[in-house]
Amino acid sequence: MRAVLAQEPGFADELVEPAPAPLLAPLVTPPLTAHEAAGLDLILEGFLLHHGRPRHLAPSERGREVLAGDYCYAHGLVRIAGAGDLFVIEALADLIALGAGLVAGGDRDALAPLWRATAAAIAARRGPDERACAERLLQAKRALRADGDASGLAAMAATQPATPGLQEAFSR
């Protein structure tokens, strides 16, 4: 991930030192390759540039967060698309949209469970629990949209290893 950001001359001087460890890539490797999984952390960085506290970039000028965030989204999605798994691409598109809606509605507490639950569903790909996990994610997101109930997402998120710093990154 760091190499992608360093390749862009406009962002190379804005990299945070020391480089933070990836948060979500370890949760989805496998079934995604390390290269593809790094795309998830790029997408997370894009989201944080738009809606939180970025972990890898510290834009030097006001307004650059949007440009940098879009750059991270694009490069992350290209990596994820390399997996050729439409479920994963759809899950991430919905994750970004639903996450932005949570931010707009002032419900940042549901962001970390949403991201971690999505990672759990991606991690279950090609495994024996694949369909059940995808269905649990769908039901949990429906409950969040309908009633603001994030308990299903939290339950799924609890199945994942810890991601220290994720919740804090979503605060402004």
PDB file of C-alpha atoms in Angstrom, residues 2 18 20 25 27-28 46 64 67 95 111 123 139 154 165 172:
ATOM      1  CA  ARG A   2       2.756   2.402   0.931  1.00  0.00           C
ATOM      2  CA  PRO A  18       6.453   5.664  10.682  1.00  0.00           C
ATOM      3  CA  PRO A  20       1.195   2.311  10.239  1.00  0.00           C
ATOM      4  CA  ALA A  25      -5.605  -6.718   4.840  1.00  0.00           C
ATOM      5  CA  LEU A  27      -8.259 -10.175   7.966  1.00  0.00           C
ATOM      6  CA  VAL A  28      -8.902 -11.070   4.309  1.00  0.00           C
ATOM      7  CA  GLY A  46      -9.659   6.742   1.006  1.00  0.00           C
ATOM      8  CA  ARG A  64      -6.413  17.707  -0.831  1.00  0.00           C
ATOM      9  CA  LEU A  67      -8.245  14.176  -4.184  1.00  0.00           C
ATOM     10  CA  LEU A  95     -19.577  -0.558   2.402  1.00  0.00           C
ATOM     11  CA  LEU A 111     -18.417   2.307  11.213  1.00  0.00           C
ATOM     12  CA  ALA A 123     -12.606 -13.718   4.571  1.00  0.00           C
ATOM     13  CA  GLN A 139     -29.234  -9.206   7.098  1.00  0.00           C
ATOM     14  CA  ALA A 154     -21.003  -6.095  15.819  1.00  0.00           C
ATOM     15  CA  GLY A 165      -6.955   2.001  16.105  1.00  0.00           C
ATOM     16  CA  ARG A 172     -12.879  13.436  13.536  1.00  0.00           C
TER      17      ARG A 172
END
